Short mmCIF file of C-alpha atoms in Angstrom, two decimals:
data_model
loop_
_atom_site.label_atom_id
_atom_site.label_comp_id
_atom_site.label_asym_id
_atom_site.label_seq_id
_atom_site.Cartn_x
_atom_site.Cartn_y
_atom_site.Cartn_z
CA MET K 1 73.37 21.06 114.70
CA ASN K 2 75.41 18.05 114.88
CA ARG K 3 74.52 17.14 111.18
CA CYS K 4 75.64 20.43 109.89
CA LEU K 5 78.88 20.10 111.75
CA LEU K 6 79.53 16.68 110.24
CA VAL K 7 78.77 18.05 106.69
CA ALA K 8 81.15 20.96 107.17
CA THR K 9 83.73 18.71 108.65
CA ALA K 10 83.49 16.25 105.66
CA ALA K 11 83.71 19.17 103.12
CA LEU K 12 86.89 20.47 104.83
CA LEU K 13 88.41 17.20 104.79
CA ALA K 14 87.63 16.57 101.15
CA GLY K 15 89.07 19.98 100.19
CA SER K 16 92.34 19.29 102.09
CA ALA K 17 92.68 15.92 100.38
CA ALA K 18 92.18 17.47 97.01
CA ALA K 19 94.87 20.16 97.65
CA ALA K 20 97.37 17.47 98.89
CA ASN K 21 96.80 15.34 95.74
CA ALA K 22 97.33 18.47 93.59
CA ALA K 23 100.54 19.22 95.44
CA ASP K 24 101.88 15.71 94.95
CA LEU K 25 101.19 15.86 91.09
CA ALA K 26 104.51 16.25 89.20
CA ALA K 27 105.13 19.75 87.61
CA ARG K 28 104.09 19.98 83.97
CA THR K 29 107.18 19.45 81.68
CA TYR K 30 107.65 21.50 78.46
CA THR K 31 109.44 19.85 75.46
CA LYS K 32 111.83 22.10 73.33
CA ALA K 33 110.87 22.59 69.72
CA PRO K 34 113.05 20.47 67.35
CA ALA K 35 116.04 22.25 65.87
CA PRO K 36 115.37 23.86 62.38
CA MET K 37 116.69 21.57 59.60
CA ALA K 38 119.84 23.00 57.94
CA VAL K 39 119.90 22.79 54.16
CA ALA K 40 123.33 22.41 52.63
CA TYR K 41 124.33 22.70 48.93
CA ASP K 42 125.49 19.42 47.21
CA TRP K 43 127.84 19.53 44.37
CA SER K 44 127.47 15.94 43.42
CA GLY K 45 126.07 14.95 39.93
CA PHE K 46 126.53 15.41 36.12
CA TYR K 47 126.65 18.87 34.80
CA ALA K 48 126.81 20.72 31.55
CA GLY K 49 127.39 24.27 30.60
CA LEU K 50 128.74 27.18 28.47
CA ASN K 51 131.89 29.23 28.79
CA GLY K 52 133.33 32.33 27.10
CA GLY K 53 136.32 34.67 27.58
CA GLY K 54 139.78 35.46 26.14
CA GLY K 55 143.26 34.00 25.93
CA TRP K 56 146.82 34.94 25.05
CA SER K 57 149.38 32.46 23.43
CA HIS K 58 153.10 33.24 23.51
CA THR K 59 154.62 31.82 20.25
CA CYS K 60 158.41 31.82 19.31
CA TRP K 61 159.81 30.70 15.87
CA THR K 62 163.25 29.25 15.24
CA ASN K 63 164.16 28.58 11.68
CA THR K 64 165.92 25.16 11.10
CA SER K 65 165.57 24.69 7.30
CA THR K 66 164.78 26.74 4.16
CA LEU K 67 163.84 25.37 0.78
CA GLY K 68 164.87 21.83 1.99
CA GLY K 69 168.19 22.88 3.18
CA PRO K 70 169.41 23.01 6.88
CA THR K 71 169.76 26.40 8.51
CA VAL K 72 173.06 26.00 10.43
CA PRO K 73 173.00 27.28 13.03
CA ALA K 74 169.30 27.43 13.67
CA PHE K 75 168.20 31.08 13.52
CA GLY K 76 165.65 32.76 15.87
CA GLU K 77 162.86 34.52 13.91
CA GLY K 78 161.36 36.13 16.93
CA CYS K 79 158.29 35.83 19.13
CA HIS K 80 154.77 37.29 19.26
CA ASP K 81 151.46 37.09 21.37
CA ALA K 82 148.36 35.85 19.71
CA THR K 83 145.37 37.13 21.53
CA GLY K 84 141.59 37.04 21.22
CA GLY K 85 138.30 35.52 22.38
CA LEU K 86 136.91 32.14 22.83
CA VAL K 87 133.64 30.62 23.45
CA GLY K 88 132.47 26.95 24.06
CA GLY K 89 131.01 24.44 26.45
CA GLN K 90 131.91 21.91 29.12
CA ILE K 91 130.48 18.71 30.55
CA GLY K 92 131.63 16.72 33.56
CA TYR K 93 130.75 14.82 36.80
CA ARG K 94 131.47 15.87 40.43
CA TRP K 95 131.02 13.88 43.69
CA GLN K 96 131.27 15.24 47.27
CA ALA K 97 132.65 13.80 50.44
CA ALA K 98 132.16 16.07 53.44
CA ASN K 99 133.54 19.45 52.03
CA TRP K 100 135.82 17.91 49.44
CA VAL K 101 134.73 17.79 45.94
CA PHE K 102 136.28 15.72 43.07
CA GLY K 103 135.30 15.72 39.44
CA LEU K 104 136.23 14.89 35.77
CA GLU K 105 135.61 17.30 32.89
CA GLY K 106 135.87 17.83 29.17
CA GLN K 107 135.75 21.24 27.66
CA GLY K 108 135.80 22.42 24.08
CA ASP K 109 136.17 26.03 22.74
CA TRP K 110 136.01 27.74 19.37
CA ALA K 111 138.86 30.40 19.57
CA SER K 112 140.30 33.23 17.65
CA LEU K 113 143.68 34.06 19.00
CA GLN K 114 145.83 35.85 16.51
CA GLY K 115 149.18 37.57 16.42
CA SER K 116 152.26 38.25 14.13
CA ASN K 117 155.80 39.63 14.26
CA ALA K 118 158.40 40.78 11.75
CA SER K 119 160.74 37.69 11.02
CA LEU K 120 164.38 38.44 12.11
CA ALA K 121 165.43 35.99 9.38
CA SER K 122 164.10 38.35 6.56
CA ALA K 123 167.44 39.80 5.50
CA PRO K 124 169.96 37.05 6.29
CA ILE K 125 168.13 33.99 5.16
CA PHE K 126 164.95 34.93 2.98
CA GLY K 127 166.17 37.90 1.16
CA PHE K 128 162.97 39.79 1.67
CA ALA K 129 160.95 41.33 4.50
CA ALA K 130 158.72 38.60 5.96
CA THR K 131 155.97 38.52 8.62
CA ASN K 132 155.22 35.38 10.74
CA GLN K 133 151.51 34.89 11.79
CA SER K 134 149.79 32.38 14.01
CA LYS K 135 146.24 31.59 14.90
CA ILE K 136 144.65 29.17 17.49
CA ASP K 137 141.13 28.40 16.36
CA ALA K 138 140.15 25.55 18.77
CA ILE K 139 141.06 24.47 22.14
CA GLY K 140 140.13 21.27 24.15
CA LEU K 141 140.77 20.27 27.83
CA ILE K 142 140.32 16.99 29.55
CA THR K 143 140.98 17.38 33.21
CA GLY K 144 140.39 16.07 36.69
CA GLN K 145 139.36 18.35 39.63
CA VAL K 146 139.76 18.60 43.36
CA GLY K 147 138.06 21.29 45.30
CA TYR K 148 136.92 22.42 48.72
CA ALA K 149 133.29 23.67 49.29
CA TRP K 150 131.85 26.18 51.71
CA ASN K 151 128.18 25.33 51.19
CA ASN K 152 127.21 26.83 47.71
CA VAL K 153 130.74 28.29 47.22
CA LEU K 154 133.31 25.91 45.50
CA TRP K 155 137.01 26.52 44.97
CA TYR K 156 138.85 24.00 42.82
CA ALA K 157 142.13 23.09 41.14
CA LYS K 158 142.49 21.18 37.92
CA GLY K 159 144.91 19.52 35.73
CA GLY K 160 145.12 17.13 32.69
CA ALA K 161 145.52 17.13 28.97
CA ALA K 162 145.17 20.09 26.47
CA VAL K 163 144.97 20.09 22.72
CA VAL K 164 144.80 23.06 20.43
CA HIS K 165 144.54 23.68 16.69
CA ASP K 166 147.16 25.92 15.27
CA LYS K 167 147.54 27.79 11.86
CA TYR K 168 150.86 29.25 10.80
CA GLN K 169 151.67 31.67 7.89
CA GLY K 170 154.32 33.71 6.31
CA SER K 171 153.64 36.68 4.30
CA LEU K 172 155.44 39.33 2.37
CA THR K 173 155.52 42.43 4.77
CA VAL K 174 155.21 44.84 1.76
CA THR K 175 152.23 43.43 0.11
CA SER K 176 150.73 41.02 2.93
CA THR K 177 150.83 38.30 0.27
CA ALA K 178 151.01 34.91 1.90
CA PHE K 179 154.10 32.81 0.73
CA ASP K 180 153.88 29.80 2.98
CA ARG K 181 151.54 28.20 5.41
CA ALA K 182 150.99 25.18 7.78
CA SER K 183 148.52 23.87 10.33
CA GLU K 184 148.78 21.41 13.23
CA THR K 185 147.02 19.80 16.07
CA ARG K 186 149.17 20.34 19.25
CA TRP K 187 148.86 18.26 22.46
CA GLY K 188 150.16 19.34 25.86
CA ALA K 189 149.26 19.64 29.52
CA ALA K 190 146.90 22.01 31.41
CA VAL K 191 146.69 23.23 34.91
CA GLY K 192 144.18 25.73 36.33
CA THR K 193 141.95 26.89 39.11
CA GLY K 194 138.50 28.32 39.47
CA LEU K 195 135.78 29.64 41.97
CA GLU K 196 132.18 28.65 41.47
CA VAL K 197 129.01 29.91 43.13
CA GLY K 198 125.57 28.02 43.30
CA PHE K 199 123.11 30.93 42.82
CA ALA K 200 119.81 28.98 42.24
CA PRO K 201 118.52 25.41 42.34
CA ASN K 202 120.95 23.33 40.06
CA TRP K 203 122.58 26.54 38.60
CA SER K 204 126.08 27.79 39.23
CA VAL K 205 128.38 30.48 37.81
CA GLY K 206 132.12 30.79 38.04
CA VAL K 207 135.31 32.08 36.78
CA GLU K 208 138.31 29.94 35.67
CA TYR K 209 142.10 30.45 34.81
CA ASP K 210 144.05 27.84 32.83
CA HIS K 211 147.58 27.65 31.70
CA LEU K 212 148.29 25.26 28.81
CA PHE K 213 151.96 23.91 28.47
CA LEU K 214 152.08 23.31 24.62
CA GLY K 215 155.75 22.60 24.19
CA THR K 216 158.08 22.83 21.15
CA ARG K 217 157.38 21.18 17.75
CA ASP K 218 159.00 21.17 14.36
CA VAL K 219 156.40 22.65 11.85
CA ASN K 220 156.95 22.24 8.12
CA LEU K 221 155.62 25.09 6.19
CA ILE K 222 154.43 24.56 2.55
CA SER K 223 155.17 27.14 -0.20
CA LEU K 224 152.24 29.03 -1.67
CA LEU K 225 154.23 30.52 -4.45
CA PRO K 226 155.19 28.80 -7.81
CA PRO K 227 156.04 26.09 -7.73
CA ALA K 228 153.31 25.74 -5.06
CA GLY K 229 153.33 22.65 -2.75
CA GLY K 230 156.79 22.13 -2.22
CA PRO K 231 158.68 22.68 1.00
CA SER K 232 159.33 26.37 2.03
CA ARG K 233 160.94 26.19 5.43
CA THR K 234 160.85 24.27 8.82
CA ASP K 235 160.53 26.27 12.07
CA ARG K 236 160.71 25.05 15.59
CA ILE K 237 157.80 26.66 17.17
CA LYS K 238 157.38 26.95 20.98
CA GLN K 239 154.15 27.80 22.35
CA ASP K 240 152.27 28.34 25.77
CA LEU K 241 148.65 29.62 26.39
CA ASP K 242 146.79 31.29 29.08
CA MET K 243 142.97 31.63 29.25
CA VAL K 244 140.35 33.13 31.40
CA THR K 245 136.79 32.04 31.16
CA VAL K 246 133.46 32.89 32.81
CA ARG K 247 131.34 29.61 32.99
CA LEU K 248 127.55 28.87 33.56
CA ASN K 249 126.67 25.31 34.63
CA TYR K 250 123.42 23.22 34.99
CA ARG K 251 123.84 20.37 37.27
CA PHE K 252 121.38 17.38 36.78
CA GLY K 253 119.89 16.11 40.01
CA GLY K 254 118.86 17.51 43.51
CA PRO K 255 120.52 20.70 44.56
CA VAL K 256 120.36 20.32 48.30
CA VAL K 257 120.71 17.64 51.08
CA ALA K 258 119.23 18.04 54.56
CA LYS K 259 121.23 17.93 57.57
CA TYR K 260 120.12 18.11 61.30
#
């Protein structure tokens, strides 16, 4: 009887000690899962792409010389808009610092911007009805960029140098026969703005507007009528150009960076 009592007492004491030890154990702690890794678009790197769109050039002619003799006072021949399409490509480099994006870009386009107007100098100077025509067949831009990025959306402004290739022609209004012609490469300044969206790894699409300040130049038109090759007239031609393009770019390098 005493032995059974001792065994029961020992078992009871052992159970009490185990319960006390369990109560003294620290509560189990749970660790929070790590925050998911955020992926941000990175605009840094070299890129190349294609563009296409349209443009319109406002051109004004002022006659200052005819057949080698000065026109005094100079006589305004009128203005016209040369409109049409353009297509080409661009290549550049961008680097990103926080949300700010900086870049350099070169762009070249084949163009066909054409327009004409009836010359107001026809009766008083030429003695026949004449039509002035202009055509821009090439456009180039060398610009710097500064922009602000919201992840894969980039807005930017740009500015720099512009160059265009112009062709000018005078024709007889009645028969459309060309009587004089000239061409030139004209330099000026460019400003613009654009919005670009990254839609796939390394690929982006955007739209851009540019204004080209092409200034005023004296242009010597050469006679096409016998005796051909001599001076026909000199016109002071003022020109500005606006263009809107849709752009598709491929950027070389990784499209994203990890942020925690």
